[in-house]
Amino acid sequence: RLKDLEVPKLGDSDVHVKMLAAPINPADINMIQGTYPVLSPLPAVGGNEGVGEVLEVGRRVTALKPGDWVIPANTGLGTWRTRGVFPEEMLLKVPSDIPVLCAATLSVNPCTAFRMLADFESLAPGDSVIQNAANSGVGQAVIQIARASGIKTINVVRDRPDLPKLVERLMALGADHVVTEEMLRKPEMKDIFKSTPRPRLALNCVGGKSTTEMLRHLQPKGTMVTYGGMAKQPVMVPVSAFIFRDVRLRGFWMTQWRKDHAQDQGSVAGMMDALCQLIRRGQLTAPACTEVPLQDYKAALEASMKPLVSSKQILLL
C-alpha cells in the first residue's frame, strides 16, 4: 500500500534524503514474498536500490552535505519512498554528474557484473565469457563492462516473438554473440568458437537445463558462477564435467560481498569509481527502463513480474 508517514526527527548522525528514483528488482519482489535470505522487520518499506539527494545532515555527519547524491550502502534500506531519514553509514555518496537512471540502478546489477568478471577468473583482453539471462540488468552490465575490457561475450537468451529486436539491442550494447537456449545444443555453436575462444567463465542466473547446456561450452578448469535461479530449478552438472574437465562451480551474492568488505572501504570505493568512469565515458548505460510515477506502483509491480519483459520498472519519486 501507499501510505503517508511522518518523516522522523533528524539525529546527530542522520541524513535527510529526498529520493529521486528507485528500480524494482527481482530481489525486492522476493523480499515482499518473504522468500529472500534478508528480510526487513515489518511494517517495512520496499526497495533495496535507488538514488536520492541529501536535503539536510545531522551535526556529526562529515562525509555528506546538502545537494549530494546518495545510494544505499546495504540491502534493506527501503527506497520506495519520497523522503527518508537514514544513519550516515547506510548511505554511499555517488557523483551527481551521471544520469539519474544510471545512479538509481548502480548498486546492485553493475556491481554484481563487475565483481563476477573480476573475482573468479583472471580474464585478459581476447578471453570470452558465456552468460544466460543476457537481457537481464546484470546481463546488460556484463556485456558492457566486458566490452570495455576487451573481453568477448557469448550471450544466451530465451526464444521469444521479438527475438530479432532483442538481439539487435544486445549487439548494440557490445555483445559479440547472441544465441537462444535451443542453439546451445546445436552443432552451429562450433562456428562461434572459430573466432572466439571457449569461455573460461560462465555466469548463470537461470538454473535447470540452460545451465547444463552452457557448461558444455566451458573450457577445462573453467568456472561457472551462479548468482540467480530464474527457472527455479537446480543446477545439474554431468559427472564427466567434474572428472574429465575439472570445472569449478561457485556462487555469488552481492549482499554477502558487501558484508565481507564492510571494513574495506577501499575496494568498495574502487569498484564504484571504476563503474562511474565507465558511465561517464558512455561505456556503461542504465538498463532498458520504463519510468513509472510512484502512485502507479501497482502497475509497475505487475509489469516487473511478467515473463520475457526486458525493461526494468523504475519508480520516479
CSV table of N, CA and C in Angstrom, one decimal, residues 14-17 52-58 61-70 88 91 93-94 96:
chain,number,residue,atom,x,y,z
A,14,ASP,N,22.4,11.5,11.4
A,14,ASP,CA,21.4,11.1,10.4
A,14,ASP,C,21.5,12.0,9.2
A,15,VAL,N,20.9,11.5,8.1
A,15,VAL,CA,20.9,12.3,6.8
A,15,VAL,C,19.4,12.3,6.3
A,16,HIS,N,18.9,13.4,6.0
A,16,HIS,CA,17.5,13.5,5.4
A,16,HIS,C,17.7,13.5,3.9
A,17,VAL,N,17.0,12.5,3.3
A,17,VAL,CA,17.2,12.3,1.9
A,17,VAL,C,15.9,12.4,1.1
A,52,GLY,N,19.1,9.1,-4.2
A,52,GLY,CA,18.4,10.3,-3.6
A,52,GLY,C,19.3,11.4,-3.4
A,53,GLU,N,18.7,12.6,-3.1
A,53,GLU,CA,19.5,13.8,-2.9
A,53,GLU,C,19.5,14.2,-1.5
A,54,VAL,N,20.6,14.5,-0.9
A,54,VAL,CA,20.7,14.9,0.5
A,54,VAL,C,20.0,16.3,0.7
A,55,LEU,N,19.1,16.4,1.6
A,55,LEU,CA,18.4,17.7,1.9
A,55,LEU,C,19.1,18.4,3.1
A,56,GLU,N,19.4,17.5,4.1
A,56,GLU,CA,19.9,18.1,5.4
A,56,GLU,C,20.7,17.0,6.1
A,57,VAL,N,21.7,17.4,6.9
A,57,VAL,CA,22.5,16.4,7.6
A,57,VAL,C,22.6,16.8,9.1
A,58,GLY,N,22.8,15.8,10.0
A,58,GLY,CA,22.9,16.0,11.4
A,58,GLY,C,24.3,16.6,11.7
A,61,VAL,N,27.6,14.5,11.0
A,61,VAL,CA,27.8,14.0,9.7
A,61,VAL,C,28.9,14.8,9.0
A,62,THR,N,29.9,14.0,8.5
A,62,THR,CA,31.1,14.7,7.9
A,62,THR,C,31.3,14.5,6.5
A,63,ALA,N,30.8,13.3,6.0
A,63,ALA,CA,31.1,12.9,4.6
A,63,ALA,C,30.1,13.4,3.6
A,64,LEU,N,28.9,13.9,4.1
A,64,LEU,CA,27.8,14.2,3.2
A,64,LEU,C,27.4,15.7,3.5
A,65,LYS,N,26.9,16.3,2.4
A,65,LYS,CA,26.3,17.7,2.6
A,65,LYS,C,25.1,17.8,1.7
A,66,PRO,N,24.2,18.8,2.0
A,66,PRO,CA,23.0,19.0,1.2
A,66,PRO,C,23.4,19.2,-0.3
A,67,GLY,N,22.6,18.5,-1.2
A,67,GLY,CA,22.9,18.6,-2.6
A,67,GLY,C,23.6,17.3,-3.1
A,68,ASP,N,24.3,16.6,-2.2
A,68,ASP,CA,25.0,15.4,-2.6
A,68,ASP,C,24.0,14.3,-3.1
A,69,TRP,N,24.4,13.4,-4.0
A,69,TRP,CA,23.6,12.3,-4.3
A,69,TRP,C,24.1,11.1,-3.5
A,70,VAL,N,23.1,10.2,-3.1
A,70,VAL,CA,23.5,9.0,-2.3
A,70,VAL,C,22.7,7.8,-2.8
A,88,GLU,N,24.1,7.9,8.6
A,88,GLU,CA,25.1,8.2,7.6
A,88,GLU,C,25.7,7.0,7.0
A,91,LEU,N,24.5,5.0,3.8
A,91,LEU,CA,24.5,5.7,2.5
A,91,LEU,C,25.9,5.7,1.9
A,93,LYS,N,28.0,8.0,-1.1
A,93,LYS,CA,27.9,9.2,-2.0
A,93,LYS,C,28.3,8.7,-3.4
A,94,VAL,N,27.5,9.2,-4.4
A,94,VAL,CA,27.8,9.0,-5.8
A,94,VAL,C,27.9,10.3,-6.5
A,96,SER,N,27.0,13.4,-8.9
A,96,SER,CA,25.7,13.8,-9.4
A,96,SER,C,25.8,14.2,-10.8
